């Protein structure tokens, strides 16, 4: 899935929850997604009904979290760390994990940086700035 549609992403996460609940074998990326889904039981109802997930507009409610975006960001950060891209992200997330004593909390802090970088790039009409993203995560990992 290099350029999945919104529907593809939603089907993917719904399928992973179903496989997790039915103990169906999963591919590696599904296993990783299942770990993050398990960390977010508050999203299970959203993931349990594929048709409702496909129909729902999560952008309509201010302050509401889009579980599919949130889980996708967890997967993105996991993949970035696995290949250390941008270079240094693995170490920055590891330091942040040690500082916060939680990989989950470290991901949430990194998500804020990732989200800001993507928003700024979109607003400016330019490519995302991986160096700025990395610097943001590093700051969070090293500040007192």
PDB file of C-alpha atoms in Angstrom:
ATOM      1  CA  UNK A   1       0.000   0.000   0.000  1.00  0.00           C
ATOM      2  CA  UNK A   2       2.129   2.860  -1.234  1.00  0.00           C
ATOM      3  CA  UNK A   3      -0.709   5.258  -1.991  1.00  0.00           C
ATOM      4  CA  UNK A   4      -3.790   3.841  -0.308  1.00  0.00           C
ATOM      5  CA  UNK A   5      -7.122   5.605  -0.445  1.00  0.00           C
ATOM      6  CA  UNK A   6      -8.969   6.584   2.702  1.00  0.00           C
ATOM      7  CA  UNK A   7     -11.221   3.552   2.190  1.00  0.00           C
ATOM      8  CA  UNK A   8      -8.193   1.250   1.806  1.00  0.00           C
ATOM      9  CA  UNK A   9      -6.728   2.476   5.104  1.00  0.00           C
ATOM     10  CA  UNK A  10     -10.011   2.046   6.925  1.00  0.00           C
ATOM     11  CA  UNK A  11     -10.560  -1.444   5.504  1.00  0.00           C
ATOM     12  CA  UNK A  12      -7.002  -2.384   6.475  1.00  0.00           C
ATOM     13  CA  UNK A  13      -7.390  -1.424  10.155  1.00  0.00           C
ATOM     14  CA  UNK A  14     -10.880  -2.947  10.385  1.00  0.00           C
ATOM     15  CA  UNK A  15      -9.524  -6.156   8.891  1.00  0.00           C
ATOM     16  CA  UNK A  16      -6.630  -6.219  11.350  1.00  0.00           C
ATOM     17  CA  UNK A  17      -8.977  -5.894  14.322  1.00  0.00           C
ATOM     18  CA  UNK A  18     -11.134  -8.700  12.919  1.00  0.00           C
ATOM     19  CA  UNK A  19      -8.078 -10.928  12.396  1.00  0.00           C
ATOM     20  CA  UNK A  20      -6.878 -10.102  15.892  1.00  0.00           C
ATOM     21  CA  UNK A  21     -10.228 -11.027  17.434  1.00  0.00           C
ATOM     22  CA  UNK A  22     -10.562 -14.248  15.418  1.00  0.00           C
ATOM     23  CA  UNK A  23      -6.894 -15.172  15.867  1.00  0.00           C
ATOM     24  CA  UNK A  24      -6.430 -15.320  12.099  1.00  0.00           C
ATOM     25  CA  UNK A  25      -2.815 -15.319  10.872  1.00  0.00           C
ATOM     26  CA  UNK A  26      -1.522 -11.893   9.858  1.00  0.00           C
ATOM     27  CA  UNK A  27       1.172 -10.433   7.666  1.00  0.00           C
ATOM     28  CA  UNK A  28       4.008  -8.532   9.371  1.00  0.00           C
ATOM     29  CA  UNK A  29       2.485  -5.079   8.839  1.00  0.00           C
ATOM     30  CA  UNK A  30      -0.841  -6.344  10.161  1.00  0.00           C
ATOM     31  CA  UNK A  31       0.871  -7.706  13.275  1.00  0.00           C
ATOM     32  CA  UNK A  32       2.457  -4.308  13.874  1.00  0.00           C
ATOM     33  CA  UNK A  33      -0.894  -2.584  13.337  1.00  0.00           C
ATOM     34  CA  UNK A  34      -2.514  -5.051  15.752  1.00  0.00           C
ATOM     35  CA  UNK A  35      -0.057  -4.035  18.463  1.00  0.00           C
ATOM     36  CA  UNK A  36      -1.064  -0.378  18.086  1.00  0.00           C
ATOM     37  CA  UNK A  37      -4.765  -1.273  17.899  1.00  0.00           C
ATOM     38  CA  UNK A  38      -4.361  -3.170  21.178  1.00  0.00           C
ATOM     39  CA  UNK A  39      -2.921   0.019  22.704  1.00  0.00           C
ATOM     40  CA  UNK A  40      -6.094   1.869  21.715  1.00  0.00           C
ATOM     41  CA  UNK A  41      -9.172  -0.077  22.879  1.00  0.00           C
ATOM     42  CA  UNK A  42     -11.150   3.176  22.618  1.00  0.00           C
ATOM     43  CA  UNK A  43     -10.989   2.736  18.820  1.00  0.00           C
ATOM     44  CA  UNK A  44     -12.256  -0.848  18.706  1.00  0.00           C
ATOM     45  CA  UNK A  45     -15.885   0.167  18.161  1.00  0.00           C
ATOM     46  CA  UNK A  46     -14.845   2.359  15.215  1.00  0.00           C
ATOM     47  CA  UNK A  47     -12.857  -0.526  13.731  1.00  0.00           C
ATOM     48  CA  UNK A  48     -15.496  -3.196  14.333  1.00  0.00           C
ATOM     49  CA  UNK A  49     -17.928  -1.985  11.647  1.00  0.00           C
ATOM     50  CA  UNK A  50     -16.330  -1.578   8.211  1.00  0.00           C
ATOM     51  CA  UNK A  51     -19.388  -0.027   6.583  1.00  0.00           C
ATOM     52  CA  UNK A  52     -19.778   2.570   9.331  1.00  0.00           C
ATOM     53  CA  UNK A  53     -16.045   3.304   9.205  1.00  0.00           C
ATOM     54  CA  UNK A  54     -16.217   3.900   5.458  1.00  0.00           C
ATOM     55  CA  UNK A  55     -19.213   6.209   5.804  1.00  0.00           C
ATOM     56  CA  UNK A  56     -18.080   8.265   8.798  1.00  0.00           C
ATOM     57  CA  UNK A  57     -16.586  11.738   8.395  1.00  0.00           C
ATOM     58  CA  UNK A  58     -14.154  12.164  11.284  1.00  0.00           C
ATOM     59  CA  UNK A  59     -13.291  15.719  10.228  1.00  0.00           C
ATOM     60  CA  UNK A  60     -16.823  16.911  10.973  1.00  0.00           C
ATOM     61  CA  UNK A  61     -16.420  16.997  14.771  1.00  0.00           C
ATOM     62  CA  UNK A  62     -13.920  19.524  16.132  1.00  0.00           C
ATOM     63  CA  UNK A  63     -11.673  17.956  18.741  1.00  0.00           C
ATOM     64  CA  UNK A  64     -12.615  14.406  17.747  1.00  0.00           C
ATOM     65  CA  UNK A  65      -9.787  12.014  17.018  1.00  0.00           C
ATOM     66  CA  UNK A  66      -9.726  10.128  13.740  1.00  0.00           C
ATOM     67  CA  UNK A  67      -8.688   6.613  14.823  1.00  0.00           C
ATOM     68  CA  UNK A  68      -7.509   5.715  11.329  1.00  0.00           C
ATOM     69  CA  UNK A  69      -5.229   8.738  11.094  1.00  0.00           C
ATOM     70  CA  UNK A  70      -3.945   8.136  14.614  1.00  0.00           C
ATOM     71  CA  UNK A  71      -3.148   4.469  13.979  1.00  0.00           C
ATOM     72  CA  UNK A  72      -1.617   5.321  10.594  1.00  0.00           C
ATOM     73  CA  UNK A  73       0.720   7.758  12.315  1.00  0.00           C
ATOM     74  CA  UNK A  74       1.769   5.038  14.785  1.00  0.00           C
ATOM     75  CA  UNK A  75       2.546   2.774  11.826  1.00  0.00           C
ATOM     76  CA  UNK A  76       4.418   5.537  10.016  1.00  0.00           C
ATOM     77  CA  UNK A  77       6.612   6.283  13.010  1.00  0.00           C
ATOM     78  CA  UNK A  78       7.255   2.549  13.539  1.00  0.00           C
ATOM     79  CA  UNK A  79       8.308   2.198   9.910  1.00  0.00           C
ATOM     80  CA  UNK A  80      10.461   5.339  10.056  1.00  0.00           C
ATOM     81  CA  UNK A  81      12.270   3.923  13.082  1.00  0.00           C
ATOM     82  CA  UNK A  82      12.718   0.506  11.474  1.00  0.00           C
ATOM     83  CA  UNK A  83      14.588   2.030   8.512  1.00  0.00           C
ATOM     84  CA  UNK A  84      15.930   5.098  10.380  1.00  0.00           C
ATOM     85  CA  UNK A  85      14.402   7.514   7.887  1.00  0.00           C
ATOM     86  CA  UNK A  86      14.844  10.406   8.275  1.00  0.00           C
ATOM     87  CA  UNK A  87      18.308   9.455   9.504  1.00  0.00           C
ATOM     88  CA  UNK A  88      18.403   9.852  13.278  1.00  0.00           C
ATOM     89  CA  UNK A  89      14.669   9.294  13.922  1.00  0.00           C
ATOM     90  CA  UNK A  90      15.282   5.873  15.468  1.00  0.00           C
ATOM     91  CA  UNK A  91      17.683   7.283  18.059  1.00  0.00           C
ATOM     92  CA  UNK A  92      15.452  10.293  18.726  1.00  0.00           C
ATOM     93  CA  UNK A  93      12.400   8.092  19.357  1.00  0.00           C
ATOM     94  CA  UNK A  94      14.478   5.723  21.506  1.00  0.00           C
ATOM     95  CA  UNK A  95      15.700   8.684  23.610  1.00  0.00           C
ATOM     96  CA  UNK A  96      12.159  10.022  23.842  1.00  0.00           C
ATOM     97  CA  UNK A  97      10.915   6.576  24.877  1.00  0.00           C
ATOM     98  CA  UNK A  98      13.525   6.424  27.644  1.00  0.00           C
ATOM     99  CA  UNK A  99      12.712   9.975  28.774  1.00  0.00           C
ATOM    100  CA  UNK A 100       8.966   9.293  28.911  1.00  0.00           C
ATOM    101  CA  UNK A 101       9.369   5.647  29.991  1.00  0.00           C
ATOM    102  CA  UNK A 102       6.848   4.666  27.330  1.00  0.00           C
ATOM    103  CA  UNK A 103       7.092   3.879  23.621  1.00  0.00           C
ATOM    104  CA  UNK A 104       3.417   4.739  23.299  1.00  0.00           C
ATOM    105  CA  UNK A 105       3.864   8.178  24.848  1.00  0.00           C
ATOM    106  CA  UNK A 106       6.985   8.737  22.745  1.00  0.00           C
ATOM    107  CA  UNK A 107       4.982   7.984  19.613  1.00  0.00           C
ATOM    108  CA  UNK A 108       2.311  10.462  20.667  1.00  0.00           C
ATOM    109  CA  UNK A 109       4.947  13.167  21.175  1.00  0.00           C
ATOM    110  CA  UNK A 110       6.532  12.324  17.809  1.00  0.00           C
ATOM    111  CA  UNK A 111       3.050  12.445  16.227  1.00  0.00           C
ATOM    112  CA  UNK A 112       2.714  16.067  17.259  1.00  0.00           C
ATOM    113  CA  UNK A 113       5.958  16.812  15.418  1.00  0.00           C
ATOM    114  CA  UNK A 114       4.933  14.746  12.401  1.00  0.00           C
ATOM    115  CA  UNK A 115       1.510  16.366  12.248  1.00  0.00           C
ATOM    116  CA  UNK A 116       2.992  19.864  12.503  1.00  0.00           C
ATOM    117  CA  UNK A 117       5.509  19.137   9.758  1.00  0.00           C
ATOM    118  CA  UNK A 118       2.819  17.806   7.428  1.00  0.00           C
ATOM    119  CA  UNK A 119       0.467  20.710   8.166  1.00  0.00           C
ATOM    120  CA  UNK A 120       3.224  23.282   7.541  1.00  0.00           C
ATOM    121  CA  UNK A 121       4.216  21.604   4.282  1.00  0.00           C
ATOM    122  CA  UNK A 122       0.606  21.513   3.119  1.00  0.00           C
ATOM    123  CA  UNK A 123       0.040  25.173   4.025  1.00  0.00           C
ATOM    124  CA  UNK A 124       3.218  26.262   2.236  1.00  0.00           C
ATOM    125  CA  UNK A 125       2.623  24.003  -0.770  1.00  0.00           C
ATOM    126  CA  UNK A 126       6.025  22.370  -0.399  1.00  0.00           C
ATOM    127  CA  UNK A 127       7.489  18.970   0.376  1.00  0.00           C
ATOM    128  CA  UNK A 128       7.578  17.870   4.025  1.00  0.00           C
ATOM    129  CA  UNK A 129      10.750  18.920   5.859  1.00  0.00           C
ATOM    130  CA  UNK A 130      12.203  15.759   7.387  1.00  0.00           C
ATOM    131  CA  UNK A 131      14.996  17.715   9.060  1.00  0.00           C
ATOM    132  CA  UNK A 132      12.500  19.955  10.879  1.00  0.00           C
ATOM    133  CA  UNK A 133      10.508  16.884  11.945  1.00  0.00           C
ATOM    134  CA  UNK A 134      13.624  15.166  13.274  1.00  0.00           C
ATOM    135  CA  UNK A 135      14.741  18.332  15.092  1.00  0.00           C
ATOM    136  CA  UNK A 136      11.325  18.591  16.760  1.00  0.00           C
ATOM    137  CA  UNK A 137      11.479  14.979  18.005  1.00  0.00           C
ATOM    138  CA  UNK A 138      15.073  15.479  19.176  1.00  0.00           C
ATOM    139  CA  UNK A 139      14.061  18.603  21.133  1.00  0.00           C
ATOM    140  CA  UNK A 140      11.295  16.673  22.850  1.00  0.00           C
ATOM    141  CA  UNK A 141      13.703  13.849  23.640  1.00  0.00           C
ATOM    142  CA  UNK A 142      16.317  16.087  25.230  1.00  0.00           C
ATOM    143  CA  UNK A 143      14.407  18.872  26.953  1.00  0.00           C
ATOM    144  CA  UNK A 144      14.044  18.918  30.714  1.00  0.00           C
TER     145      UNK A 144
END
